[in-house]
Short mmCIF file of C-alpha atoms in Angstrom, two decimals:
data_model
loop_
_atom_site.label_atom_id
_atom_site.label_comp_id
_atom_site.label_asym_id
_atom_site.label_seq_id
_atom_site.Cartn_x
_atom_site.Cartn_y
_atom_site.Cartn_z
CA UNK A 395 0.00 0.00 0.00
CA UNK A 396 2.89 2.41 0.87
CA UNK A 397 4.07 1.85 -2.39
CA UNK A 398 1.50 2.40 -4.75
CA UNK A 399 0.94 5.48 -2.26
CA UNK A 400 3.72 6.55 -3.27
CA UNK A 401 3.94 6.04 -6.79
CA UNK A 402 0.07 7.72 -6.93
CA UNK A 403 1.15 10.76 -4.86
CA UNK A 404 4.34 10.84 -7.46
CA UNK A 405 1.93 10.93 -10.13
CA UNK A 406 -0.30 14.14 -8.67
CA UNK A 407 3.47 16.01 -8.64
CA UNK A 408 4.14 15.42 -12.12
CA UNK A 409 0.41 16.39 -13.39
CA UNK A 410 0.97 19.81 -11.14
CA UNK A 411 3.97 20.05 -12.45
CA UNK A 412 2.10 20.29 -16.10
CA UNK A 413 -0.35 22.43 -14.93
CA UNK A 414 0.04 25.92 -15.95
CA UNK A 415 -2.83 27.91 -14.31
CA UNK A 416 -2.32 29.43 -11.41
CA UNK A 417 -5.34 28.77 -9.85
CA UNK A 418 -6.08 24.79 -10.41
CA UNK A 419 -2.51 24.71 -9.53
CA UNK A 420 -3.13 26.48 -5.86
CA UNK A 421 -6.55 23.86 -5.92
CA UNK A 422 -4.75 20.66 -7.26
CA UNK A 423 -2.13 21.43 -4.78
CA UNK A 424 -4.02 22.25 -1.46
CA UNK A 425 -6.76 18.88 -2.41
CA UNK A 426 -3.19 16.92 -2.93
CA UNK A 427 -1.77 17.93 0.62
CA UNK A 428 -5.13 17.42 2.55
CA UNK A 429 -4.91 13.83 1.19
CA UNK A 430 -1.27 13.30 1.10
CA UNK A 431 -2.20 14.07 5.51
CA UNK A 432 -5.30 11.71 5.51
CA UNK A 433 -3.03 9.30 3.69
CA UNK A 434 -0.69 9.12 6.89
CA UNK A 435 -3.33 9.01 9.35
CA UNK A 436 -5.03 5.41 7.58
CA UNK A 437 -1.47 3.73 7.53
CA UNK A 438 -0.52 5.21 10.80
CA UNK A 439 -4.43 3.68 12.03
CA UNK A 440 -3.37 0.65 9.30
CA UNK A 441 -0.09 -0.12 11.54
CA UNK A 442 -2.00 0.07 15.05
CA UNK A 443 -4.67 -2.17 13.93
CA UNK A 444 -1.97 -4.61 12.83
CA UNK A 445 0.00 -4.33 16.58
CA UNK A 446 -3.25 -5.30 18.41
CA UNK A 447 -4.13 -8.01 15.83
CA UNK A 448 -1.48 -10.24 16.48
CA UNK A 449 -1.58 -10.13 20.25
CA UNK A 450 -5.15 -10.91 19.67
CA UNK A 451 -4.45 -13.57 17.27
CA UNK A 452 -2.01 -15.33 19.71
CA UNK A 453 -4.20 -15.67 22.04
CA UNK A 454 -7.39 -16.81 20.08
CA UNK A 455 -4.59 -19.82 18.67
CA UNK A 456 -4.01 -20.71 22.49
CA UNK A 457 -7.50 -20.87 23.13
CA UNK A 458 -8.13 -22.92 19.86
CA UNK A 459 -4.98 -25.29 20.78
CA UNK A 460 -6.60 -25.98 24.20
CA UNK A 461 -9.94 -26.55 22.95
CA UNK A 462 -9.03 -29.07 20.25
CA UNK A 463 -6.85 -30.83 23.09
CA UNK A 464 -9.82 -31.89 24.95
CA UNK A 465 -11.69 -29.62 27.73
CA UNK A 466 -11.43 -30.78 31.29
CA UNK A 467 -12.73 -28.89 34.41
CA UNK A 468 -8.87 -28.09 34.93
CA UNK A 469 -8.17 -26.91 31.25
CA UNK A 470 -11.86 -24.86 31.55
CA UNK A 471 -9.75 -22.98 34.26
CA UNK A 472 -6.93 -22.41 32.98
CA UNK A 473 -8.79 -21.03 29.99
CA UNK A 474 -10.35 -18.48 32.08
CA UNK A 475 -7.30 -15.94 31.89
CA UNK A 476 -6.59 -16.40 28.16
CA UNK A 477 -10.75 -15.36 27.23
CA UNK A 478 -10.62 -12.28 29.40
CA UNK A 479 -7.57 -11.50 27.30
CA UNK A 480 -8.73 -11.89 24.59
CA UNK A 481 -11.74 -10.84 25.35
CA UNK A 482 -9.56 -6.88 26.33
CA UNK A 483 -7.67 -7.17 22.75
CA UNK A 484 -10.97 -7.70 20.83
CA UNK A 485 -11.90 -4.59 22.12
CA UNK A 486 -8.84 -2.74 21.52
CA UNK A 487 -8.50 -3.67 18.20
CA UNK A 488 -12.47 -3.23 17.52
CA UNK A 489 -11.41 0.20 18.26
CA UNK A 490 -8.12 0.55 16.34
CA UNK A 491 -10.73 -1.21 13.27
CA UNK A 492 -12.98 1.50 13.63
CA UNK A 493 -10.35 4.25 13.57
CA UNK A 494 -9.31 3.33 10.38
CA UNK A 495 -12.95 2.82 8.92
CA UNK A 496 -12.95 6.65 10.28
CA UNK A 497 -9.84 7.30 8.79
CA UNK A 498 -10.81 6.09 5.12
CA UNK A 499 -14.50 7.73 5.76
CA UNK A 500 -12.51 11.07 5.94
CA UNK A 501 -10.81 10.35 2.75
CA UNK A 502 -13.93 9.40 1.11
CA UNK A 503 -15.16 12.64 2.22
CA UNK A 504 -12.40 14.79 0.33
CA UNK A 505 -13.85 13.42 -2.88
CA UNK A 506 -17.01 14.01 -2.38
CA UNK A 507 -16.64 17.87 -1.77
CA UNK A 508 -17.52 19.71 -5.19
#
């Protein structure tokens, strides 16, 4: 994604670059840096979302591991700590989910201005 970011942002400079009225220029350029920020924000939200998945992930696999091994009273117990973990990351990255939903919503917005 950071790449063909890149390469599309990369693209904008060389059409402004071709432009030669001033005032599409000033437009083309201030629409290009209000995404080029928005941009950031989704792969900053992008990266966060990806640091509480695999937390999250982990434990869900423990949990799955210990089911498919056969539940006892014993193993039901021991289970106990690894749910309300999981149970806290869900939440956490329900959140950091949402923030990027936000995040792309914002960009979605840009375009939709006249």
């Amino acid at each position: 994604m950071r790449e063909k970011g890149a390469a599309f942002f990369d693209t904008w400079e060389k059409q402004l670059a071709e432009m030669s009225t001033p005032e599409v220029i000033a437009a083309a350029q201030k629409r290009k840096d209000e995404i080029s920020k928005k941009y950031v924000d989704v792969l900053t939200a992008m990266q966060e979302t990806r640091a509480a998945f695999d937390p999250f992930w982990g434990d869900i696999g423990t949990i799955k591991k210990t089911c498919e091994a056969g539940l006892t009273p014993d193993s039901q117990k021991a289970l106990a700590t690894q749910v309300t973990a999981a149970k806290e990351k869900s939440a956490t990255l329900k959140t950091r989910a949402e923030a990027v939903s936000s995040k792309l919503n914002e960009i979605g917005a840009i375009y939709q201005k006249p």
